[in-house]
Each structure stands twice: as C-alpha cells, then as structure tokens.
CSV table of C-alpha atoms in Angstrom, one decimal:
chain,number,residue,atom,x,y,z
K,1,MET,CA,102.1,-12.3,95.8
K,2,THR,CA,101.1,-12.1,91.4
K,3,ARG,CA,99.3,-9.3,90.0
K,4,ALA,CA,96.5,-11.5,89.8
K,5,VAL,CA,96.3,-12.9,93.4
K,6,LEU,CA,96.6,-9.2,94.8
K,7,LEU,CA,93.9,-7.7,92.1
K,8,ALA,CA,91.7,-11.0,94.0
K,9,VAL,CA,91.7,-9.8,96.7
K,10,LEU,CA,91.1,-6.2,96.2
K,11,LEU,CA,88.0,-7.7,94.7
K,12,GLY,CA,86.8,-9.7,97.4
K,13,LEU,CA,87.3,-6.8,99.6
K,14,THR,CA,85.1,-4.2,97.7
K,15,ALA,CA,82.9,-7.4,97.4
K,16,TRP,CA,83.2,-7.5,101.4
K,17,SER,CA,82.1,-4.1,101.6
K,18,GLY,CA,79.6,-3.9,100.0
K,19,SER,CA,77.5,-6.8,102.0
K,20,ALA,CA,78.1,-5.4,104.8
K,21,LEU,CA,76.7,-2.8,104.3
K,22,ALA,CA,73.7,-4.0,103.2
K,23,GLN,CA,73.6,-5.9,105.9
K,24,GLY,CA,73.3,-2.8,107.4
K,25,ALA,CA,76.6,-2.0,109.3
K,26,LYS,CA,78.1,0.9,110.2
K,27,ALA,CA,81.0,2.4,108.4
K,28,PRO,CA,84.4,3.9,109.4
K,29,ALA,CA,84.3,6.2,110.8
K,30,ALA,CA,86.7,9.4,108.5
K,31,PRO,CA,89.8,10.2,110.1
K,32,PRO,CA,90.4,13.8,111.4
K,33,ARG,CA,90.9,16.7,109.0
K,34,PRO,CA,94.4,18.6,110.2
K,35,ALA,CA,93.7,22.2,111.5
K,36,ALA,CA,93.0,25.0,109.4
K,37,ALA,CA,95.4,28.0,109.2
K,38,GLN,CA,94.1,31.1,111.7
K,39,HIS,CA,94.3,33.1,108.2
K,40,THR,CA,94.1,31.9,105.2
K,41,GLY,CA,96.0,34.7,103.2
K,42,GLU,CA,98.0,38.0,104.4
K,43,LEU,CA,97.6,39.0,108.0
K,44,ASP,CA,94.9,41.3,108.6
K,45,CYS,CA,97.7,44.1,110.7
K,46,ARG,CA,93.7,45.5,111.7
K,47,GLN,CA,92.8,42.9,114.4
K,48,CYS,CA,96.0,44.3,116.0
K,49,HIS,CA,96.4,47.9,115.0
K,50,GLN,CA,92.8,49.7,115.1
K,51,GLY,CA,91.8,53.6,113.9
K,52,SER,CA,95.8,54.4,113.7
K,53,HIS,CA,94.5,57.5,111.9
K,54,GLN,CA,91.3,58.1,112.7
K,55,GLY,CA,92.4,61.0,114.5
K,56,VAL,CA,94.3,62.6,111.8
K,57,VAL,CA,91.5,61.9,108.7
K,58,ARG,CA,88.7,63.6,111.0
K,59,MET,CA,90.8,66.2,111.4
K,60,TYR,CA,91.5,66.5,107.1
K,61,LEU,CA,87.6,65.9,106.7
K,62,GLY,CA,87.0,68.6,108.6
K,63,LEU,CA,85.3,67.6,111.5
K,64,GLY,CA,84.9,65.7,115.0
K,65,GLY,CA,85.7,68.8,117.0
K,66,ARG,CA,83.5,70.7,119.0
K,67,GLY,CA,81.3,73.9,118.9
K,68,THR,CA,82.1,74.3,114.7
K,69,PRO,CA,80.8,72.9,111.6
K,70,MET,CA,82.3,71.0,109.4
K,71,ILE,CA,84.8,73.0,107.9
K,72,PRO,CA,87.1,70.7,105.1
K,73,SER,CA,91.0,71.3,104.6
K,74,HIS,CA,91.4,72.9,101.9
K,75,MET,CA,93.5,70.1,100.4
K,76,PHE,CA,91.0,67.9,101.3
K,77,GLN,CA,88.1,70.3,98.8
K,78,VAL,CA,90.4,69.6,95.7
K,79,ARG,CA,90.9,66.4,96.0
K,80,VAL,CA,93.9,66.2,97.3
K,81,GLN,CA,95.0,62.7,98.4
K,82,CYS,CA,98.0,61.7,101.7
K,83,VAL,CA,100.1,60.8,98.8
K,84,ALA,CA,100.4,64.2,97.0
K,85,CYS,CA,102.1,65.7,101.0
K,86,HIS,CA,103.2,62.0,102.0
K,87,ILE,CA,106.4,61.4,99.3
K,88,VAL,CA,109.6,61.4,101.6
K,89,PRO,CA,110.8,57.9,102.5
K,90,ARG,CA,111.1,56.6,105.1
K,91,ALA,CA,113.2,53.3,105.3
K,92,ASP,CA,115.8,52.3,102.9
K,93,GLU,CA,115.0,50.7,99.3
K,94,GLY,CA,116.9,47.1,101.9
K,95,SER,CA,114.4,47.0,104.7
K,96,ALA,CA,110.9,49.0,102.6
K,97,ALA,CA,110.9,44.9,101.6
K,98,LEU,CA,111.3,43.1,105.6
K,99,VAL,CA,109.2,46.2,107.0
K,100,GLY,CA,107.6,47.8,104.2
K,101,GLN,CA,107.3,51.5,103.3
K,102,THR,CA,105.8,55.1,105.6
K,103,PHE,CA,106.2,58.1,104.1
K,104,ARG,CA,106.9,61.3,106.2
K,105,PRO,CA,105.3,65.1,104.5
K,106,SER,CA,108.0,67.6,103.0
K,107,GLU,CA,106.7,70.6,102.0
K,108,GLN,CA,108.8,70.4,99.1
K,109,ALA,CA,105.1,68.9,98.0
K,110,CYS,CA,103.9,72.5,98.7
K,111,VAL,CA,106.6,74.0,96.8
K,112,ASN,CA,105.9,71.9,94.2
K,113,CYS,CA,102.6,72.9,93.0
K,114,HIS,CA,102.1,76.8,94.7
K,115,GLY,CA,105.9,77.8,93.9
K,116,GLU,CA,107.8,79.6,96.6
K,117,LYS,CA,106.5,81.4,98.2
K,118,TYR,CA,105.1,78.8,99.3
K,119,ARG,CA,108.4,77.7,101.6
K,120,GLY,CA,108.3,77.5,104.5
K,121,MET,CA,104.8,77.8,104.9
K,122,LEU,CA,104.3,74.3,106.7
K,123,GLN,CA,106.6,75.0,109.6
K,124,ARG,CA,105.0,78.3,109.9
K,125,TRP,CA,101.3,76.0,110.5
K,126,GLY,CA,102.8,74.1,113.0
K,127,ASP,CA,105.1,76.5,115.0
K,128,THR,CA,101.9,79.0,114.9
K,129,LEU,CA,99.5,76.2,116.0
K,130,GLY,CA,101.7,75.0,118.6
K,131,ARG,CA,102.1,79.5,120.0
K,132,MET,CA,98.2,79.3,120.4
K,133,ARG,CA,97.8,76.1,122.4
K,134,VAL,CA,101.2,77.9,124.6
K,135,VAL,CA,97.8,80.3,125.1
K,136,VAL,CA,95.1,78.1,126.2
K,137,GLU,CA,96.8,74.8,127.7
K,138,PRO,CA,97.2,77.3,131.8
K,139,LYS,CA,93.9,78.9,131.3
K,140,LEU,CA,92.6,74.6,130.6
K,141,ALA,CA,94.7,74.2,133.6
K,142,ALA,CA,93.5,76.9,135.5
K,143,ALA,CA,89.8,76.6,135.0
K,144,ARG,CA,91.1,72.6,136.4
K,145,ALA,CA,91.8,73.9,139.0
K,146,GLY,CA,88.9,75.7,140.1
K,147,LEU,CA,86.8,73.0,139.0
K,148,ALA,CA,89.0,71.5,141.7
K,149,ASP,CA,88.3,73.6,143.8
K,150,SER,CA,85.8,76.1,143.2
K,151,GLY,CA,82.6,77.5,145.2
K,152,ALA,CA,80.2,77.9,142.7
K,153,LYS,CA,77.7,75.2,143.1
K,154,GLY,CA,74.5,74.4,140.7
K,155,ALA,CA,74.2,75.6,136.9
K,156,LYS,CA,77.0,77.7,136.6
K,157,GLN,CA,79.5,74.9,137.8
K,158,ALA,CA,78.2,72.2,135.5
K,159,ARG,CA,77.6,75.2,132.5
K,160,ALA,CA,82.5,75.1,133.7
K,161,ARG,CA,82.7,71.7,133.5
K,162,GLU,CA,81.2,71.5,130.5
K,163,LEU,CA,82.8,74.6,128.1
K,164,THR,CA,86.6,73.4,130.1
K,165,GLY,CA,85.7,69.6,129.0
K,166,ASP,CA,84.8,70.2,125.3
K,167,ALA,CA,87.9,73.4,125.8
K,168,GLU,CA,90.1,69.7,126.2
K,169,TYR,CA,89.0,67.6,123.9
K,170,ASN,CA,89.6,70.6,121.2
K,171,ILE,CA,93.0,70.7,122.8
K,172,GLN,CA,93.6,67.4,122.9
K,173,PHE,CA,92.6,67.1,118.6
K,174,VAL,CA,94.4,69.7,117.7
K,175,ALA,CA,98.2,68.6,118.7
K,176,LEU,CA,97.2,63.8,118.4
K,177,GLY,CA,95.3,64.6,115.3
K,178,ARG,CA,97.7,67.1,114.3
K,179,GLY,CA,96.1,70.1,112.9
K,180,VAL,CA,98.2,71.0,110.3
K,181,HIS,CA,96.3,69.0,108.1
K,182,ASN,CA,93.7,71.6,108.6
K,183,VAL,CA,95.3,74.7,109.9
K,184,PHE,CA,92.5,76.7,109.4
K,185,TYR,CA,90.7,74.7,111.3
K,186,ALA,CA,92.7,73.3,114.4
K,187,ALA,CA,92.7,77.1,114.2
K,188,ASP,CA,89.4,78.0,115.5
K,189,LEU,CA,88.9,75.0,117.6
K,190,LEU,CA,91.1,76.5,119.4
K,191,LYS,CA,89.4,80.1,119.4
K,192,LEU,CA,87.0,77.8,120.9
K,193,SER,CA,88.8,76.9,123.4
K,194,ASN,CA,90.2,80.1,124.7
K,195,GLY,CA,86.6,82.1,124.9
K,196,TRP,CA,85.4,78.5,127.2
K,197,LEU,CA,87.9,78.9,129.2
K,198,ASP,CA,87.3,82.3,129.6
K,199,GLU,CA,84.1,82.2,130.6
K,200,ALA,CA,84.9,78.8,132.6
K,201,LEU,CA,87.2,80.5,135.1
K,202,ALA,CA,85.0,83.6,135.0
K,203,LEU,CA,81.4,81.0,136.4
K,204,LEU,CA,83.6,79.8,139.0
K,205,GLY,CA,84.0,82.5,140.2
K,206,LYS,CA,88.7,82.1,139.8
K,207,PRO,CA,90.7,85.8,138.2
K,208,ALA,CA,91.0,85.7,134.5
K,209,VAL,CA,94.7,84.7,132.6
K,210,LYS,CA,96.7,87.1,132.0
K,211,ASN,CA,97.9,86.8,128.4
K,212,ASP,CA,98.2,87.8,125.1
K,213,ASP,CA,96.0,86.2,123.1
K,214,ALA,CA,95.5,88.6,120.1
K,215,LEU,CA,96.9,84.8,118.0
K,216,VAL,CA,94.7,82.7,119.2
K,217,ARG,CA,91.8,85.1,118.8
K,218,GLY,CA,91.7,85.4,115.9
K,219,GLY,CA,94.8,86.4,114.6
K,220,TYR,CA,95.9,83.5,113.4
K,221,CYS,CA,94.8,84.4,109.8
K,222,ALA,CA,97.8,86.5,108.8
K,223,VAL,CA,100.3,84.7,110.2
K,224,LEU,CA,99.2,81.6,109.2
K,225,CYS,CA,99.1,82.1,105.7
K,226,HIS,CA,99.3,86.3,104.3
K,227,GLU,CA,101.8,87.0,105.7
K,228,THR,CA,104.5,83.9,104.0
K,229,ALA,CA,102.4,84.5,100.8
K,230,GLY,CA,103.2,87.8,100.9
K,231,VAL,CA,100.0,89.2,101.5
K,232,LYS,CA,99.6,93.0,101.1
K,233,GLN,CA,97.2,94.5,103.1
K,234,ARG,CA,95.2,97.7,102.0
K,235,GLU,CA,95.4,99.9,104.2
K,236,THR,CA,91.5,101.4,103.6
K,237,VAL,CA,88.6,99.9,102.9
K,238,THR,CA,84.5,100.3,102.0
K,239,PHE,CA,81.9,98.8,103.7
K,240,ARG,CA,78.2,100.2,104.2
K,241,LYS,CA,79.5,103.3,102.5
K,242,GLN,CA,81.8,103.6,105.4
K,243,ALA,CA,85.6,104.2,104.9
K,244,VAL,CA,87.8,101.5,106.9
K,245,PRO,CA,90.9,101.6,108.1
K,246,HIS,CA,92.0,98.7,107.6
K,247,VAL,CA,95.3,98.5,108.8
K,248,ARG,CA,94.8,100.0,111.2
K,249,HIS,CA,92.0,97.8,113.1
K,250,VAL,CA,94.1,95.3,113.2
K,251,THR,CA,97.5,97.4,114.3
K,252,GLU,CA,96.6,99.7,117.2
K,253,PHE,CA,93.0,98.8,117.6
K,254,GLY,CA,93.2,95.2,118.2
K,255,ALA,CA,91.3,94.2,116.3
K,256,THR,CA,91.3,90.5,114.9
K,257,CYS,CA,90.7,89.1,111.9
K,258,THR,CA,88.2,86.6,111.9
K,259,ALA,CA,86.0,89.9,114.1
K,260,CYS,CA,85.1,90.7,110.5
K,261,HIS,CA,85.7,88.0,108.3
K,262,SER,CA,85.1,84.4,108.1
K,263,ALA,CA,86.9,81.7,109.6
K,264,GLU,CA,84.7,78.5,107.3
K,265,VAL,CA,84.7,80.6,103.9
K,266,HIS,CA,87.8,83.2,103.0
K,267,LYS,CA,87.3,86.1,102.6
K,268,ALA,CA,83.8,86.1,104.0
K,269,VAL,CA,83.0,89.8,105.8
K,270,THR,CA,80.8,88.5,108.6
K,271,ALA,CA,81.1,91.7,109.7
K,272,THR,CA,77.5,93.5,109.8
K,273,PRO,CA,76.3,98.0,111.9
K,274,ALA,CA,76.7,95.5,114.9
K,275,THR,CA,79.7,94.3,114.8
K,276,CYS,CA,80.8,97.3,114.7
K,277,GLY,CA,79.0,99.5,117.5
K,278,GLY,CA,80.1,96.4,119.8
K,279,CYS,CA,83.8,98.7,119.8
K,280,HIS,CA,82.5,101.4,119.2
K,281,HIS,CA,80.0,102.2,120.7
K,282,SER,CA,80.6,100.2,124.7
K,283,ALA,CA,81.1,102.2,127.6
K,284,GLN,CA,85.4,101.5,126.8
K,285,SER,CA,85.4,103.6,123.4
K,286,GLU,CA,85.7,107.2,123.6
K,287,ARG,CA,86.7,107.7,119.9
K,288,CYS,CA,83.0,108.1,118.6
K,289,GLU,CA,84.7,111.2,116.7
K,290,SER,CA,86.8,109.0,115.0
K,291,CYS,CA,84.2,108.1,113.1
K,292,HIS,CA,81.1,110.6,113.4
K,293,ARG,CA,83.4,113.5,111.6
K,294,ALA,CA,80.9,115.3,110.1
K,295,GLN,CA,78.7,115.7,112.4
K,296,SER,CA,81.6,116.0,115.1
K,297,ALA,CA,82.9,118.9,113.2
K,298,PHE,CA,79.8,120.1,113.3
K,299,TYR,CA,79.0,120.1,117.1
K,300,ARG,CA,82.3,122.0,117.1
K,301,GLY,CA,81.4,125.0,114.7
K,302,GLN,CA,84.3,123.5,112.4
K,303,GLU,CA,83.4,122.4,109.2
K,304,ALA,CA,84.5,123.7,106.5
K,305,THR,CA,82.2,126.1,104.7
K,306,SER,CA,82.3,129.6,102.4
K,307,LEU,CA,78.1,129.7,102.4
K,308,VAL,CA,77.9,130.9,106.3
K,309,LYS,CA,80.2,131.5,109.4
K,310,LEU,CA,79.8,128.4,111.6
K,311,GLU,CA,79.5,129.1,115.9
K,312,PRO,CA,80.5,126.3,118.2
K,313,ASN,CA,77.4,124.5,119.9
K,314,VAL,CA,75.9,126.5,122.7
K,315,MET,CA,77.1,122.6,124.9
K,316,VAL,CA,80.8,122.4,123.5
K,317,ASN,CA,83.0,122.8,126.3
K,318,ALA,CA,80.7,120.9,128.7
K,319,VAL,CA,78.5,117.8,126.9
K,320,GLY,CA,80.7,115.6,125.1
K,321,CYS,CA,79.4,112.4,122.6
K,322,THR,CA,78.3,110.3,125.0
K,323,GLY,CA,76.5,112.3,127.3
K,324,CYS,CA,74.1,112.3,125.4
K,325,HIS,CA,74.2,108.9,122.9
K,326,ASP,CA,74.3,105.8,125.7
K,327,TRP,CA,74.8,103.3,122.8
K,328,SER,CA,74.4,100.9,126.1
K,329,LYS,CA,71.0,101.1,125.5
K,330,LYS,CA,69.0,100.4,122.8
K,331,HIS,CA,69.0,103.9,120.3
K,332,SER,CA,66.9,106.0,119.8
K,333,ARG,CA,65.8,110.4,119.6
K,334,LYS,CA,63.6,109.3,123.2
K,335,ALA,CA,66.8,107.6,124.2
K,336,VAL,CA,68.6,111.0,123.5
K,337,ALA,CA,66.0,113.1,125.0
K,338,GLU,CA,65.4,111.6,127.7
K,339,LYS,CA,69.5,113.2,128.8
K,340,CYS,CA,68.3,116.2,128.1
K,341,ALA,CA,65.7,116.3,130.8
K,342,GLY,CA,69.4,115.1,133.2
K,343,CYS,CA,70.7,118.8,133.2
K,344,HIS,CA,67.2,120.2,132.7
K,345,ASP,CA,63.5,121.4,132.8
K,346,ALA,CA,61.6,118.2,132.4
K,347,ALA,CA,60.4,120.7,129.5
K,348,TYR,CA,63.7,120.0,127.1
K,349,THR,CA,62.6,116.5,125.9
K,350,GLY,CA,60.9,117.8,123.8
K,351,PHE,CA,63.0,120.1,121.8
K,352,LEU,CA,64.9,117.6,120.3
K,353,ASP,CA,61.4,116.3,119.0
K,354,GLU,CA,60.6,119.9,117.9
K,355,TRP,CA,63.6,120.7,116.5
K,356,THR,CA,64.6,117.3,114.1
K,357,ALA,CA,60.8,118.6,112.2
K,358,GLY,CA,61.2,121.8,112.0
K,359,PHE,CA,64.9,120.8,110.0
K,360,ASP,CA,63.1,118.9,108.2
K,361,LYS,CA,60.7,120.4,107.8
K,362,GLU,CA,62.3,123.4,106.1
K,363,ALA,CA,64.9,120.4,104.1
K,364,THR,CA,61.8,119.0,101.7
K,365,LEU,CA,60.7,123.6,101.3
K,366,VAL,CA,64.3,123.3,99.8
K,367,ARG,CA,64.3,120.4,98.3
K,368,GLU,CA,61.0,121.4,96.2
K,369,ILE,CA,62.3,124.9,95.0
K,370,LEU,CA,65.1,123.1,93.6
K,371,LYS,CA,62.8,120.9,92.4
K,372,ARG,CA,61.2,123.7,90.6
K,373,ALA,CA,64.2,125.2,89.2
K,374,GLU,CA,65.2,122.1,87.7
K,375,THR,CA,62.6,121.6,85.7
K,376,ALA,CA,62.7,125.4,84.8
K,377,LEU,CA,66.0,125.6,83.6
K,378,ALA,CA,66.2,121.8,81.5
K,379,ARG,CA,63.7,124.1,79.1
K,380,GLN,CA,66.2,127.3,79.5
K,381,ARG,CA,68.9,124.6,78.2
K,382,ARG,CA,66.6,123.3,75.5
K,383,GLY,CA,66.3,126.5,74.6
K,384,GLY,CA,69.8,126.8,74.1
K,385,ARG,CA,69.6,130.1,77.2
K,386,ALA,CA,73.0,130.7,79.4
K,387,VAL,CA,71.4,129.5,82.8
K,388,SER,CA,75.1,129.1,84.4
K,389,ASP,CA,73.9,131.8,87.6
K,390,ALA,CA,70.8,129.7,87.9
K,391,ASP,CA,72.7,126.7,88.4
K,392,ALA,CA,75.2,128.3,90.6
K,393,ALA,CA,72.9,129.2,92.9
K,394,GLY,CA,71.3,125.7,92.3
K,395,MET,CA,74.4,124.1,93.7
K,396,GLU,CA,75.4,126.7,96.4
K,397,ALA,CA,71.7,125.2,98.3
K,398,ARG,CA,71.7,121.9,97.6
K,399,LYS,CA,75.7,121.8,99.1
K,400,ALA,CA,74.1,124.1,102.0
K,401,LEU,CA,71.0,121.6,102.0
K,402,ALA,CA,73.1,118.2,102.5
K,403,LEU,CA,76.1,119.4,104.9
K,404,VAL,CA,72.7,119.5,107.4
K,405,GLN,CA,71.2,116.2,106.1
K,406,LYS,CA,75.1,114.4,106.6
K,407,ALA,CA,75.7,116.8,109.8
K,408,ARG,CA,72.3,115.8,111.4
K,409,GLY,CA,71.4,119.4,112.0
K,410,VAL,CA,70.7,118.5,116.4
K,411,HIS,CA,74.2,118.3,116.9
K,412,ASN,CA,73.6,122.5,116.1
K,413,PRO,CA,70.4,123.8,115.8
K,414,PRO,CA,71.8,128.0,115.4
K,415,ALA,CA,74.4,126.4,112.2
K,416,ALA,CA,71.7,124.6,111.1
K,417,GLU,CA,69.3,127.3,110.2
K,418,ALA,CA,71.9,129.6,108.7
K,419,LEU,CA,72.5,127.0,106.3
K,420,LEU,CA,68.8,126.0,105.9
K,421,GLN,CA,67.6,130.1,105.4
K,422,ILE,CA,70.9,129.3,102.5
K,423,ALA,CA,69.5,127.1,101.1
K,424,ARG,CA,66.3,128.7,99.6
K,425,LYS,CA,67.7,131.9,99.9
K,426,LYS,CA,70.0,130.1,97.4
K,427,ALA,CA,66.5,127.4,95.8
K,428,GLU,CA,64.0,130.6,95.5
K,429,GLU,CA,68.1,132.5,93.4
K,430,ALA,CA,67.7,129.0,91.3
K,431,LEU,CA,64.3,129.4,90.6
K,432,ALA,CA,63.7,132.7,89.9
K,433,ARG,CA,66.7,132.9,87.6
K,434,SER,CA,65.9,130.0,85.3
K,435,ALA,CA,62.0,132.1,84.5
K,436,GLN,CA,64.6,135.0,83.0
K,437,ARG,CA,63.4,134.9,80.4
C-alpha cells in the first residue's frame, strides 16, 4: 500500500468517525486500565508492626504507670534521644544492606558522657530492678491466690482486686517497658506495687508475705546510684534545728531513702515533723531519750550544771516517758495531765497547769530583770567602766533560765524551782552591780 493510499484511508476513517458521532452514535468503550500497585514507593512496615516501642517510650517519658505523677527520665529532661545510648550495631555491614540495622544499648555511652565512675551503672540498674521484682512477685502471686479463695466480700474484696490489678500492671510495665530507661520511675512503680499488695493481702485476711523489702520500700536510691558513683553519706544532718544521725537511720533504724526524700525530685526533702513522729512517737518506739536528751537528763537529775545540785524527779524509777506521753493520741497538756489521774487522785490533773504557769511567770520576771540590767550595763560600757562582775552574773542567770526552758521545767519541778531561784538571784545581782558607780 502506497503512502498516499494509507493517508487517504486514515483521513476517511476520521471523517467517518466524526460524522457518526455527529449522528448520535456511541463511541467504543475504553479498554480497562491495568491495576495499580498495592503501595507506591517504600512499604509501610507499620501495617503489620504496630506500636513496637510504646512501652519503652512511655517508660522514658515517665507516664503510663498507675499511682504516680509523671516522672520523666533525667535523660529525657535534657533532651537525650535514643541514639545517644543505642550505639552498638546488631548486624554487620554486609547484612545491614539486606536486613536493616538495629542499634543496641551500651554502657560505653554512659562512660562517654559521665566518666569512668559510671561504668557498671547500667548493669546495676538492671540487676537492682530484677531484685525488686523478686520481692514483689511472690506478693502478687499470694494476692491472686487470695482473691481466688478469699472469704472477703463487698468493698474489701473490690478494693483488694483493684490494688492487685494496679500492682500487676505496674510490675508488667516495668518488665516490658525496660525499666532501665527511667530507673527511678520504675523503682517508684515497684515501691507502690509492694505497698498495694501488702494492703490487698490484709484486706483479704491473708498472712503477709515475709521477705526483706527494704530495697523496694525506698532503699533503692543508694543502690541504684550513690554506691556506684561514690556518693559519701553525711553522718549527721540538721533538720528543723535538730541534729539527726543520717547514716544510722538507714544502717540501724531501717529507714529508707524515700521516707524522707522525694522519689521524683533529686535531693528534695519531703520529711515533716509528722514524718519523724510517725516513727519516733509510735507505739513501737521506746527510744524517746535518744532525741530528747535534755529532757531526759533533767528528769533524771543528770544535767551537768554548776549552778545548783540537781536531784532526780521522784518518779524517775516508776514512770518512763510513755507513762505521761501517749503519742498514739493527739498530744496536749490536757492529755498529759489526765495521765496523772491514772495513779493519783483527780486533783492531781491540775498540777501540770499550776507548775507550767508558775514557771512561765518566774521566767518572765527574770527576763525583765535581765533586760533592765543589760540596759544599765550598756550605759556603764559607754562610760568606760568595768562591768565584768555584772556580766558574769547576768551570764549565769541566762544559763539557768535557758536550761529550764530547754528541758521543760515540769519534767523535774523541784529542779526547775531551784534553777529559777538562782536565775532570779543572779539577774538581780547583775542589775545591782550595773547600777554601781
């Protein structure tokens, strides 16, 4: 077929098509398009692998557990990302091109930033959380068994079931969320779970699981960090102007770090006087005199002073501290006075108020005399006169007065009266000497 003929045929078909459409004929249907690929570009693994790291992420952020506020990891707070600690490739270079790469954590990352003293810290965190779980898991098993066969009904059983469920969730969260990503948050979750399970067993009427849970109750701060980092504990600290044997509270008295310090904020002190009283003034504590030394020495007539010879209170061999002070109830002067009636006539309940009012009145008088003496002594000093004798007398008066106030005169009324007499005598002597020209 010549080129001219072919061109004529094509032109004829075109003309025919145009005329046919113009007369209302239908155009032939278009052939079906080939099916599009299921996905364009790279496959989306999340179609099958969903939420792979959610537990770890929540642990690192410090949220998702039950019973605690949000406690972010210290590393998260300074914007440390996953790749800062996950630095060891799992696959070799040749395999990575085919299977991808996953980076594993390494304690070398700790050492790179914090120095050699942090070597072994990561291992210790994992081991310590494991030991804590060993403590709480038998309690969880006991609580589950208790719920299965408990005779407890109603509110008690419901509360026990709730506590057990929350504890089980936290224990699982620490395990699956890899607690080392936020070790103090994880430890706090286990601490809460430990207490909840103890409470659940008590509600169910089941015996407590006997194990050493000091680590879980709050002793984990020193184990997780302080020991490895070489932190030196202070033997004695001051709290509310009271010297406190810091180390002995842990080594001898069984106190835990979080009994006095925050688990959320580093170094923060959460203890209050009520915290101290919860132990020291409990029915189980008979160590009153280890803190209240001045009152004890005054009561026993053992306070060292050259001002007057102190005799013991006549009740010293018959009545101990808790004979008058019942800290299982709200403490007050009235409550102490009522203790007197336990052994004496009802009239004795008024003695405490009489003694206190009398001592307060005498102490106020001594202070007024000392104030007048000090004013006169100041004039003498400005005039260049020697006032050493008057100063000495005033000093002795203040010492006697301070001893009665610190030791509380009612712990030994005869001794308090003798000291206040000396205080008044010395104050008047200081005033008289200050008036001499």
